[in-house]
Coordinates of N, CA, C and O in Angstrom, one line a residue:
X1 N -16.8 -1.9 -30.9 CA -16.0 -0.7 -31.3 C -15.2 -0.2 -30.0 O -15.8 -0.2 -29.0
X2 N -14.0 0.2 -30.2 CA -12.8 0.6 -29.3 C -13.3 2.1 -28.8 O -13.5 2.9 -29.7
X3 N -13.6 2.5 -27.3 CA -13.6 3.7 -27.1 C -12.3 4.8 -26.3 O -11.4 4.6 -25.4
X4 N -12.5 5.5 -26.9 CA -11.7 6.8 -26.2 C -11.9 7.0 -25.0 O -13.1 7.2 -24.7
X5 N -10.8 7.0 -23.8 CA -10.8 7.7 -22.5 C -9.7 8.5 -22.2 O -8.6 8.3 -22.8
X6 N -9.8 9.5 -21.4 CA -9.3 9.7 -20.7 C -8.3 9.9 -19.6 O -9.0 10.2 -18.6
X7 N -7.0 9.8 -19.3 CA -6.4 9.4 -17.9 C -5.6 10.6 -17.9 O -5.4 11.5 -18.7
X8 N -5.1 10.4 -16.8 CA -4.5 11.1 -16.0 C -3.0 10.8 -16.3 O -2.7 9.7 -16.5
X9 N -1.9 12.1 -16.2 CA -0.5 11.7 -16.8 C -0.2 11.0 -15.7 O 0.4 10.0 -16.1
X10 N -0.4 10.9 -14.1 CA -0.1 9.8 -13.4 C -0.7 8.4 -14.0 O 0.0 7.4 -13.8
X11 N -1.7 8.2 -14.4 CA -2.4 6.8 -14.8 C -1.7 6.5 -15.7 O -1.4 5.3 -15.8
X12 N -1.3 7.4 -16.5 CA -0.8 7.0 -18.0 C 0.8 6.7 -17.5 O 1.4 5.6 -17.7
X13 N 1.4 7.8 -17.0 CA 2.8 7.0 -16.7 C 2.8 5.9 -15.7 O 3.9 5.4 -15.6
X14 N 1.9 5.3 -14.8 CA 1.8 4.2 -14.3 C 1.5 2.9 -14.9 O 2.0 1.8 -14.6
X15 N 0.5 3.1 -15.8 CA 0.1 2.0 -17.2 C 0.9 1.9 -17.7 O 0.9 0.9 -18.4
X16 N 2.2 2.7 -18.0 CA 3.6 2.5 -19.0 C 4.6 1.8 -18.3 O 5.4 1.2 -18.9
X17 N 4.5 1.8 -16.7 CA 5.8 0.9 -16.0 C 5.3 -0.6 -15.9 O 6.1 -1.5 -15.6
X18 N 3.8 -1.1 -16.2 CA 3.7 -2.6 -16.5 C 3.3 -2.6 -17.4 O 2.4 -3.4 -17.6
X19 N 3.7 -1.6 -18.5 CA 3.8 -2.2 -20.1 C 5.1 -3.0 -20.2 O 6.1 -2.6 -19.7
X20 N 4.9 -4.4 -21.1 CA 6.3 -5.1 -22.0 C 5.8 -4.7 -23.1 O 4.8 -4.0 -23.4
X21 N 7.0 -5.2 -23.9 CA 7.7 -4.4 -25.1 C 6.0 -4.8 -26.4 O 5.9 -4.2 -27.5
X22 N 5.3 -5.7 -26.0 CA 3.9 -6.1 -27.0 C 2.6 -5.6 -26.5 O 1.6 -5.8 -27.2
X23 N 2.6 -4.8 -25.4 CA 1.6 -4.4 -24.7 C 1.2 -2.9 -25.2 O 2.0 -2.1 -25.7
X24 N 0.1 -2.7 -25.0 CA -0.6 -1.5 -25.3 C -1.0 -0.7 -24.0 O -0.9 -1.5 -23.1
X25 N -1.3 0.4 -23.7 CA -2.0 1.2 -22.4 C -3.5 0.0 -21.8 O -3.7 -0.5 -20.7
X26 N -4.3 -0.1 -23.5 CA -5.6 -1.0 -23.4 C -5.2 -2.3 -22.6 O -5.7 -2.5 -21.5
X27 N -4.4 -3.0 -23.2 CA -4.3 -4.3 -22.7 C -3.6 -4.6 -21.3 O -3.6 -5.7 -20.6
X28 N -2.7 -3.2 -20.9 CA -2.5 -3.7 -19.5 C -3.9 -3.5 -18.7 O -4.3 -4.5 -18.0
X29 N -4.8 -2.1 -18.6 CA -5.8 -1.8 -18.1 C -6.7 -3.4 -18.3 O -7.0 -4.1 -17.3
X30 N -7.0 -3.8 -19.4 CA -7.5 -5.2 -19.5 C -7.3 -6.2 -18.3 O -8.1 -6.8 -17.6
X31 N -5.8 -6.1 -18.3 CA -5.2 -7.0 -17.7 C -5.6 -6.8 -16.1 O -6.0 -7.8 -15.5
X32 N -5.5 -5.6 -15.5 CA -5.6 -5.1 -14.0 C -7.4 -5.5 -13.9 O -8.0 -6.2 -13.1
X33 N -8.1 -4.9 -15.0 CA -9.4 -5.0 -15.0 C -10.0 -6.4 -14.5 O -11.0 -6.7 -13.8
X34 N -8.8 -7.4 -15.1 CA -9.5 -8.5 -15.1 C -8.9 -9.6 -13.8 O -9.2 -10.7 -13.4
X35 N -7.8 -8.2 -13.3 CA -7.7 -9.1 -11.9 C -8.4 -8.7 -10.9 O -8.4 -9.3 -9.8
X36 N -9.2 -7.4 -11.2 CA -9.8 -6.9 -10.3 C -11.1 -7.9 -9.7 O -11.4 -8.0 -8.6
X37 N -11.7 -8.6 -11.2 CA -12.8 -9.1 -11.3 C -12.4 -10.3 -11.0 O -13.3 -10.8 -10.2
X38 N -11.7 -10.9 -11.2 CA -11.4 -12.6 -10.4 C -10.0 -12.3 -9.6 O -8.9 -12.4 -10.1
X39 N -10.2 -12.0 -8.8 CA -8.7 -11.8 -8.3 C -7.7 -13.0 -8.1 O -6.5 -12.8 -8.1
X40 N -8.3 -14.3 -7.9 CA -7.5 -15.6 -8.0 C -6.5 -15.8 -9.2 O -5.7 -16.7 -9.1
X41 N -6.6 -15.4 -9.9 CA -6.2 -15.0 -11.6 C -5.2 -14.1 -11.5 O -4.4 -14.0 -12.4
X42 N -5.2 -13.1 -10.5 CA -4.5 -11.7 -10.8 C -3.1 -12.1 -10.7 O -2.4 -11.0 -10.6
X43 N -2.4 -13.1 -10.6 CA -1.3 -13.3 -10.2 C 0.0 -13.7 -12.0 O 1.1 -13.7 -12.4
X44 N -1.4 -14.1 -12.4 CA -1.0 -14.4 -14.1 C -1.7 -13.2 -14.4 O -0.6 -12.7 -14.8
X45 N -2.3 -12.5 -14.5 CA -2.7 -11.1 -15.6 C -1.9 -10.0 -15.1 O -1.5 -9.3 -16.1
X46 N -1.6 -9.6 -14.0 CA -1.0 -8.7 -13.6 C 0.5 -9.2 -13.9 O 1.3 -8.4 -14.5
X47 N 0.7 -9.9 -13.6 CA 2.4 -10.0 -13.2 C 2.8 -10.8 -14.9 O 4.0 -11.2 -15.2
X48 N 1.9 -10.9 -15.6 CA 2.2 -11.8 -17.2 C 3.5 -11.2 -17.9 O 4.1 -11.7 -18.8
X49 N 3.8 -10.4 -17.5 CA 5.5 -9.9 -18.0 C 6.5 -9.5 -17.0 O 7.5 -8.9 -17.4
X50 N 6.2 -9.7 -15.7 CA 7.1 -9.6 -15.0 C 6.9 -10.4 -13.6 O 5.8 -10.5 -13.2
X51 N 8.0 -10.8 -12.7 CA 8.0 -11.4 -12.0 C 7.7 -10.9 -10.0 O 7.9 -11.5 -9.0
X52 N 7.1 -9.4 -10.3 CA 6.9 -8.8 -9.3 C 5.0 -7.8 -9.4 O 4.8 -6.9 -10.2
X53 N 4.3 -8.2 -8.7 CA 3.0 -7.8 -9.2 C 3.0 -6.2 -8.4 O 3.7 -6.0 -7.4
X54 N 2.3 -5.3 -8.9 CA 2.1 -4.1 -8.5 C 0.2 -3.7 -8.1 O -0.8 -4.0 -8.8
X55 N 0.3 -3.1 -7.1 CA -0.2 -2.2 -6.6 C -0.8 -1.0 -6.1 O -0.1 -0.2 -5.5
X56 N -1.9 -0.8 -6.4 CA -1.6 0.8 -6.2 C -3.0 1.5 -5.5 O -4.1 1.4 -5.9
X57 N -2.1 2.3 -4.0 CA -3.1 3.0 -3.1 C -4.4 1.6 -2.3 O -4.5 0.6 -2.9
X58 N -4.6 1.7 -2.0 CA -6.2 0.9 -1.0 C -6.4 -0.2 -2.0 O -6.5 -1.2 -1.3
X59 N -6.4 -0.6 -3.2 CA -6.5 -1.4 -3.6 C -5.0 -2.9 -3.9 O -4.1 -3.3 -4.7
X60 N -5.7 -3.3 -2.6 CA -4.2 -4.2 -2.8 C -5.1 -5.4 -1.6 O -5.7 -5.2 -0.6
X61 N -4.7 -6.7 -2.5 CA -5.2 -7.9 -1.9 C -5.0 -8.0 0.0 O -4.8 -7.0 0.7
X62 N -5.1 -9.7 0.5 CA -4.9 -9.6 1.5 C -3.5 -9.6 1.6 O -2.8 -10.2 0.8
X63 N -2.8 -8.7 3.0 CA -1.7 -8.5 3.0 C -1.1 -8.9 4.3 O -0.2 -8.3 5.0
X64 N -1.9 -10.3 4.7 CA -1.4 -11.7 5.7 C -0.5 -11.7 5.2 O -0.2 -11.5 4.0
X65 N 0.2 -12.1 6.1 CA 1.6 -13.3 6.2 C 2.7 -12.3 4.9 O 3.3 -13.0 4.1
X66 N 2.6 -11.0 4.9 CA 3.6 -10.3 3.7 C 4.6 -9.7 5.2 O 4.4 -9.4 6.4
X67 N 5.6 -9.8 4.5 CA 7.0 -9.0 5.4 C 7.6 -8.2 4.5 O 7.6 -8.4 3.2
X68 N 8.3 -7.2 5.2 CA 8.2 -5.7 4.3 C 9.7 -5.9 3.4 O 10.0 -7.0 3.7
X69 N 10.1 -5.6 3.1 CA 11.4 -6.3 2.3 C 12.1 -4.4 2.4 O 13.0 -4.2 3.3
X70 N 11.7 -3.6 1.7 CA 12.0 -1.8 1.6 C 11.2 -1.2 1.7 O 10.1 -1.8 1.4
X71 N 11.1 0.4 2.1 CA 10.1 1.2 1.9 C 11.0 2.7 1.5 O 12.0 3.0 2.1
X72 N 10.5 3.3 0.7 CA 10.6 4.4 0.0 C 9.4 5.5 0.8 O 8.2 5.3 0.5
X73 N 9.8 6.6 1.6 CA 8.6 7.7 1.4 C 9.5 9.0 0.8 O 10.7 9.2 1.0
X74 N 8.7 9.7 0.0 CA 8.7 10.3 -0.9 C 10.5 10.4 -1.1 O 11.4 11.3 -0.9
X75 N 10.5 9.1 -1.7 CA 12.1 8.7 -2.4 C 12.8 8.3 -1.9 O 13.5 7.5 -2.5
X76 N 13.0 8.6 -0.4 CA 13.9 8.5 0.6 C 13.7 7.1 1.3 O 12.7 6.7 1.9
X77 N 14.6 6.6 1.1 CA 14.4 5.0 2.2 C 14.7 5.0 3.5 O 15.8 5.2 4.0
X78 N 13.1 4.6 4.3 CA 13.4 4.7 5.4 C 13.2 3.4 6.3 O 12.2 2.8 5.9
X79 N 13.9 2.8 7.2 CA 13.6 1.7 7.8 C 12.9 1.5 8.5 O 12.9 1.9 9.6
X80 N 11.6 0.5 7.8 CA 10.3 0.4 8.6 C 10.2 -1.3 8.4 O 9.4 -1.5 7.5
X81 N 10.8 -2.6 8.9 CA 10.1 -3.5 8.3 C 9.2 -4.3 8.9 O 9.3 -5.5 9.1
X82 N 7.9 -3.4 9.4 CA 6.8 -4.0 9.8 C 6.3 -3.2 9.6 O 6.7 -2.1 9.6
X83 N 4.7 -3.8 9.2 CA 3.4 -2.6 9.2 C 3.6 -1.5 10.0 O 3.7 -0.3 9.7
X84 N 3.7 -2.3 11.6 CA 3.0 -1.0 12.2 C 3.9 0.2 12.2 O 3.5 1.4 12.2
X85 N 5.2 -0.3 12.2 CA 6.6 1.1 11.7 C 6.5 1.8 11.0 O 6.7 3.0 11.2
X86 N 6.0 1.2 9.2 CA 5.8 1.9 8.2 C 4.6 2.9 8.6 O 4.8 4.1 8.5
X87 N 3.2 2.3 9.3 CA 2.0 3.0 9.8 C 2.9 4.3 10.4 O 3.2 5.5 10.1
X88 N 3.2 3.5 11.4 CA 4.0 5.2 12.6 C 4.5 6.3 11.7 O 4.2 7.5 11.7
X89 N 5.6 5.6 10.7 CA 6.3 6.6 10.2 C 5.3 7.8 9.4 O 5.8 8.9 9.3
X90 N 4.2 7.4 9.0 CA 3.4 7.4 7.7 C 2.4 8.5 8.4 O 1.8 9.3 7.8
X91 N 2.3 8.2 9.9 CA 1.1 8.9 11.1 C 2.2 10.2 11.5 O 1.9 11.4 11.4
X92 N 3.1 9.9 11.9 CA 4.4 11.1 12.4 C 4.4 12.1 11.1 O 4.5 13.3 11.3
X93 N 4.4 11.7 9.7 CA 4.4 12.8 8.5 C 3.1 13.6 8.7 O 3.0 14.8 8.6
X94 N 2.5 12.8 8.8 CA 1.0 13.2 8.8 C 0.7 14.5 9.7 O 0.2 15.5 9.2
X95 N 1.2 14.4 11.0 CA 1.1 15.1 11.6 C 1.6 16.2 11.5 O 1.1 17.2 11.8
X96 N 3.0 16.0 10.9 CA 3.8 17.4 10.6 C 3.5 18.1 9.6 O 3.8 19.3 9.4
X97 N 2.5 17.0 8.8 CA 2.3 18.8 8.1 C 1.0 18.8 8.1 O 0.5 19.0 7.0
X98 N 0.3 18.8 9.1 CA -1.2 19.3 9.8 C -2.3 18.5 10.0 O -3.3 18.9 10.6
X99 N -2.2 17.2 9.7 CA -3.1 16.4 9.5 C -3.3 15.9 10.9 O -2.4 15.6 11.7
X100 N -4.8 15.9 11.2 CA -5.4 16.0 12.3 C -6.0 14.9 12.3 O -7.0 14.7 11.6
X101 N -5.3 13.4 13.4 CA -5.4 12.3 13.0 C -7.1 11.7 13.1 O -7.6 10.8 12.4
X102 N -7.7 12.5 14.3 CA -9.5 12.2 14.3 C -9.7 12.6 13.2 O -10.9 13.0 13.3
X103 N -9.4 12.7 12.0 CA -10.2 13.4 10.9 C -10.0 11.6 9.7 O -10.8 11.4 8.7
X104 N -8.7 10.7 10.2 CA -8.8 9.5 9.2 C -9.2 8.8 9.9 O -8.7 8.6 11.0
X105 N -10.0 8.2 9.4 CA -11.5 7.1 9.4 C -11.1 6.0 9.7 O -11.5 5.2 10.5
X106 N -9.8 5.6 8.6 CA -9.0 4.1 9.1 C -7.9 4.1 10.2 O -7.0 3.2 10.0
X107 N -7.9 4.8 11.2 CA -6.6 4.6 12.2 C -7.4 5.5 13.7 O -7.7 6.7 13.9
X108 N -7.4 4.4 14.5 CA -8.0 4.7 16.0 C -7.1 5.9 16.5 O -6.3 6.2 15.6
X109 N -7.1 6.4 17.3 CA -5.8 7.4 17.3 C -6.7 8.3 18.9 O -7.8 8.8 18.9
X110 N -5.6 8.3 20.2 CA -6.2 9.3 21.1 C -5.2 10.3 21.7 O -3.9 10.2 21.7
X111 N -5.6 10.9 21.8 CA -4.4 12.2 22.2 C -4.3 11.9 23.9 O -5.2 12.0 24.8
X112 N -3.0 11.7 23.9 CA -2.5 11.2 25.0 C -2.7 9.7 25.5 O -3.2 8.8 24.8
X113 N -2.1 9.5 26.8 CA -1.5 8.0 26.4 C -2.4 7.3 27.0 O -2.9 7.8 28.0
X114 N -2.7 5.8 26.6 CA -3.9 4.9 26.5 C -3.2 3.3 26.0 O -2.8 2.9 24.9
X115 N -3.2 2.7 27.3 CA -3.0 0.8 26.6 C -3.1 0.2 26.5 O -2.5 -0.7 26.0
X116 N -4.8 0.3 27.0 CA -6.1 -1.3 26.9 C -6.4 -0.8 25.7 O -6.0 0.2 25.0
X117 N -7.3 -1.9 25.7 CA -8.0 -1.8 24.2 C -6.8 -1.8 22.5 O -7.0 -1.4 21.3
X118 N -5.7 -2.2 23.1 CA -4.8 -2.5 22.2 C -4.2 -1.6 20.9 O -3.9 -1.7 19.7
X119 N -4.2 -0.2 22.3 CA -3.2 0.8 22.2 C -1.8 0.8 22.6 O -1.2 0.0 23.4
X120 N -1.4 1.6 21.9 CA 0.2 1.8 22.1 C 0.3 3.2 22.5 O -0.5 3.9 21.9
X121 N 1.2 4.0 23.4 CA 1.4 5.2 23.3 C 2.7 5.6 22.8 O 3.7 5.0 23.4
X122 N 2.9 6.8 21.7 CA 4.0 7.2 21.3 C 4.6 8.3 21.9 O 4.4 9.2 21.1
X123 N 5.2 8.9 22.8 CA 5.5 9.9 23.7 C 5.8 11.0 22.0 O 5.3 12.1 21.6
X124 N 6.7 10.4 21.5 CA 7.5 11.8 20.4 C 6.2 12.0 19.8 O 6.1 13.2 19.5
X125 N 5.1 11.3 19.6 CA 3.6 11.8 18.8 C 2.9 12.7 19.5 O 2.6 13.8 19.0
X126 N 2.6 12.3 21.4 CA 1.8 12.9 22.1 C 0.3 11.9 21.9 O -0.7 12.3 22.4
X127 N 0.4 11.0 21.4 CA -0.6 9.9 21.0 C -0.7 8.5 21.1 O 0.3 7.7 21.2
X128 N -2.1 8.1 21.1 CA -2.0 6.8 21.2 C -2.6 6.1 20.2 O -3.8 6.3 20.0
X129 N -1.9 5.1 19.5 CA -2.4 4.6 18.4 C -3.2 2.7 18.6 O -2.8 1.8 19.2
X130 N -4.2 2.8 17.9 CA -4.6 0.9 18.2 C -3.8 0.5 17.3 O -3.4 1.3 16.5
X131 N -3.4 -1.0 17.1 CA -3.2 -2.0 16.7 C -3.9 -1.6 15.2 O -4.7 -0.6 15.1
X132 N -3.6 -2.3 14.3 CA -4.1 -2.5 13.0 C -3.5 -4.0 12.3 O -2.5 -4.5 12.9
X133 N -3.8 -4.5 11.6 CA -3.7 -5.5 10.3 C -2.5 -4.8 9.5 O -2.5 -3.5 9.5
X134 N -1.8 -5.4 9.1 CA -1.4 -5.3 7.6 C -1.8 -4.5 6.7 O -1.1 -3.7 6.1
X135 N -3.1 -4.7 6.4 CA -4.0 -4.0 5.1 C -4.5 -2.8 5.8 O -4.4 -1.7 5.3
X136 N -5.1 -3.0 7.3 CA -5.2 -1.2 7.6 C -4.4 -0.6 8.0 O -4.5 0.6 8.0
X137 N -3.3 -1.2 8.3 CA -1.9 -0.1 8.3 C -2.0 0.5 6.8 O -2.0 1.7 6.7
X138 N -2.0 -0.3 5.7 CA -1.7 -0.1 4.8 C -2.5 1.4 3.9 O -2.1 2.3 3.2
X139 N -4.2 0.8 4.5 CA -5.2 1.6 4.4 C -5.0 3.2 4.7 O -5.3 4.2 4.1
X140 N -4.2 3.0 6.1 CA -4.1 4.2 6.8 C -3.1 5.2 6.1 O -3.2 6.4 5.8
X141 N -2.1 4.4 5.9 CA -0.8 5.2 5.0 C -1.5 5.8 3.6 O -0.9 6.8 3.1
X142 N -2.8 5.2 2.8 CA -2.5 5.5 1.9 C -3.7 6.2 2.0 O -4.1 6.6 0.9
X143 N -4.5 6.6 3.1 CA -5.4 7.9 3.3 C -4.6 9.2 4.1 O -5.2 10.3 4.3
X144 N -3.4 9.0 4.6 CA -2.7 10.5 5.2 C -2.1 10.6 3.9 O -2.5 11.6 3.3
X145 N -1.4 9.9 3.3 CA -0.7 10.0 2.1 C -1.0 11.1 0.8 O -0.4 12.0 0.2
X146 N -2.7 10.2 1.2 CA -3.3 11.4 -0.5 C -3.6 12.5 0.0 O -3.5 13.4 -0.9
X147 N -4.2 13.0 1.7 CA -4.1 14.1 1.7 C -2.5 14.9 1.9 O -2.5 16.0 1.4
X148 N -2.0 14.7 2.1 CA -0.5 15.7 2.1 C 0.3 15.1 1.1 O 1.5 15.1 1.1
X149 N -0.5 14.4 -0.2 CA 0.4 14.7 -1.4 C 1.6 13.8 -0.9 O 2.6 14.5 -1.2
X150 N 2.0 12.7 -0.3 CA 3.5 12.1 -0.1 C 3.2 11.0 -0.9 O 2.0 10.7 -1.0
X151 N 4.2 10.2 -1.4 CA 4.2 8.9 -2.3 C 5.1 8.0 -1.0 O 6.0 8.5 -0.4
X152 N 4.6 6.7 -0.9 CA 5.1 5.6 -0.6 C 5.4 4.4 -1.7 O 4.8 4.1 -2.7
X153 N 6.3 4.0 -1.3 CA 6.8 2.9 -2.0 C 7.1 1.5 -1.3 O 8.1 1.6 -0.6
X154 N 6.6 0.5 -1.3 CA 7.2 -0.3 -0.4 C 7.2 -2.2 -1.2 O 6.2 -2.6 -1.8
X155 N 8.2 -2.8 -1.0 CA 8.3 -3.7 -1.8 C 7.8 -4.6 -0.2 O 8.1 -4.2 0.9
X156 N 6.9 -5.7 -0.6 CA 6.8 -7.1 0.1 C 7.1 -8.2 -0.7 O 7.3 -8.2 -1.9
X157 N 7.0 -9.3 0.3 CA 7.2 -10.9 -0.4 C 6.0 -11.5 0.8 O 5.8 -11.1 1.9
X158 N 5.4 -12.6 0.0 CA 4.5 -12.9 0.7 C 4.9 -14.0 1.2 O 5.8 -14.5 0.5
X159 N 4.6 -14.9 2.3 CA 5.8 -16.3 3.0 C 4.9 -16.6 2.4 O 3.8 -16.2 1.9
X160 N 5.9 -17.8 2.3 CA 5.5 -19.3 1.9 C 4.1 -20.2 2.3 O 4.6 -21.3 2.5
X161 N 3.0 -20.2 2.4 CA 2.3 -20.2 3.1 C 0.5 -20.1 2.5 O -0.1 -19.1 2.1
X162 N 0.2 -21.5 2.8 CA -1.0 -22.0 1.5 C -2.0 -20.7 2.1 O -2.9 -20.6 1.3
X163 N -2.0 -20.2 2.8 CA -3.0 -19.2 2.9 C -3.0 -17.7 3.0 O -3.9 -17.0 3.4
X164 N -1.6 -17.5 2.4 CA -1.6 -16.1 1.8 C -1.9 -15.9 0.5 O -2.0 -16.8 -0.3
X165 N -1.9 -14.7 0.3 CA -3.1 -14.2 -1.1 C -2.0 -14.6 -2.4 O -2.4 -14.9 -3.5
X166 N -0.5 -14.5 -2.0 CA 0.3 -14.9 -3.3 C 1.3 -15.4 -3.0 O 2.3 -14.8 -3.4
X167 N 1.4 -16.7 -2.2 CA 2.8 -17.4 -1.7 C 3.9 -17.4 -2.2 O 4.0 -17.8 -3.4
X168 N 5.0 -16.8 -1.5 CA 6.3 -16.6 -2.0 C 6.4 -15.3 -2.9 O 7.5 -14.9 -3.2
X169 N 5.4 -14.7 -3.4 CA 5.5 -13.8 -4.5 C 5.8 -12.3 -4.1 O 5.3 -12.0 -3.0
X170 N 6.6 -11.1 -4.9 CA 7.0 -10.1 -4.1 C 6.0 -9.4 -4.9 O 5.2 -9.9 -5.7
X171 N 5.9 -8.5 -4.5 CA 4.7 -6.7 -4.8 C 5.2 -6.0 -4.5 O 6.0 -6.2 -3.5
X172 N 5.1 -4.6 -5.2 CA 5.3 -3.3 -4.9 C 4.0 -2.8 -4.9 O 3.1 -2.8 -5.8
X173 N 3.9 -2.1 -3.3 CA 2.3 -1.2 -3.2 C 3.0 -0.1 -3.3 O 4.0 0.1 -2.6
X174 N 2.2 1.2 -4.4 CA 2.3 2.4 -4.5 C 1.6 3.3 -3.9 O 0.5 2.9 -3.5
X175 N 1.8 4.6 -3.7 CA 1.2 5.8 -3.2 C 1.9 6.9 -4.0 O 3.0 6.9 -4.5
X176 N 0.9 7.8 -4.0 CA -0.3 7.2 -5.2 C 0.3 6.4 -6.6 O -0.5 6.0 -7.4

């Protein structure tokens, strides 16, 4: 027997942009559900009507060997085409509207400037940031994000390359 839930008008208008024209709210959720659970698969359940797979917030495969193609913050396109730029840009918002970078868990961060240990210092921040991956830049953007309420947008393509999570294939990761 079919049960009743609950969502959210964000869930629900998100569940409607990877509906095709035969799909139901149920069967896309099916569909994400069941990439969640075998993720090797997610490339056919997720993307089964369209040729671009989606994303959304911390949940997003490995994101080796992806190069940034655009990024959208909150609408506005801004040019970042590497992690760690989109990260900066995403750490610089953060800050301006109060976010107190020792307080997120995913991004090393020292106040004032520091270069071992595979820091960088930003003079316009007042900060020094470590290094991150791909996925924890990504991590990071999408924990300043949820607290100051900003949406990211950013399209990748993953290279060609037997050991990325979806060779050749593009994604859009959302916030939120």
């Amino acid at each position: 027997m079919a049960k009743q839930i609950e969502v959210s008008d964000w869930a629900y208008q998100t569940i409607s942009t990877l509906m095709a024209e035969d799909d139901t709210a149920g069967s896309v959720i099916s569909r994400l559900l069941a990439s969640a659970i075998s993720p090797e698969n997610s490339t056919q359940t997720i993307a089964a009507h369209s040729n671009e797979l989606n994303f959304h917030l911390a949940a997003v495969p490995d994101l080796t060997f992806t190069k940034i193609i655009a990024v959208k913050v909150n609408g506005k396109t801004i040019n970042a085409n590497k992690w760690k730029s989109l990260r900066d840009e995403v750490i610089k918002l953060g800050i301006e509207n109060g976010v107190n970078m020792a307080d997120i868990s995913s991004v090393h961060t020292v106040t004032g400037e520091k270069s071992d240990e595979g820091f960088e210092f930003h003079e316009t921040l007042g900060i020094s940031i470590q290094g991150q991956s791909a996925k924890d830049s990504w991590k990071t953007c999408s924990d300043i994000c949820s607290l100051i309420e900003a949406s990211v947008e950013v399209l990748v393509q993953w290279r060609d390359n037997e050991k990325a999570a979806y060779p050749g294939k593009k994604a859009k990761l959302l916030i939120p």
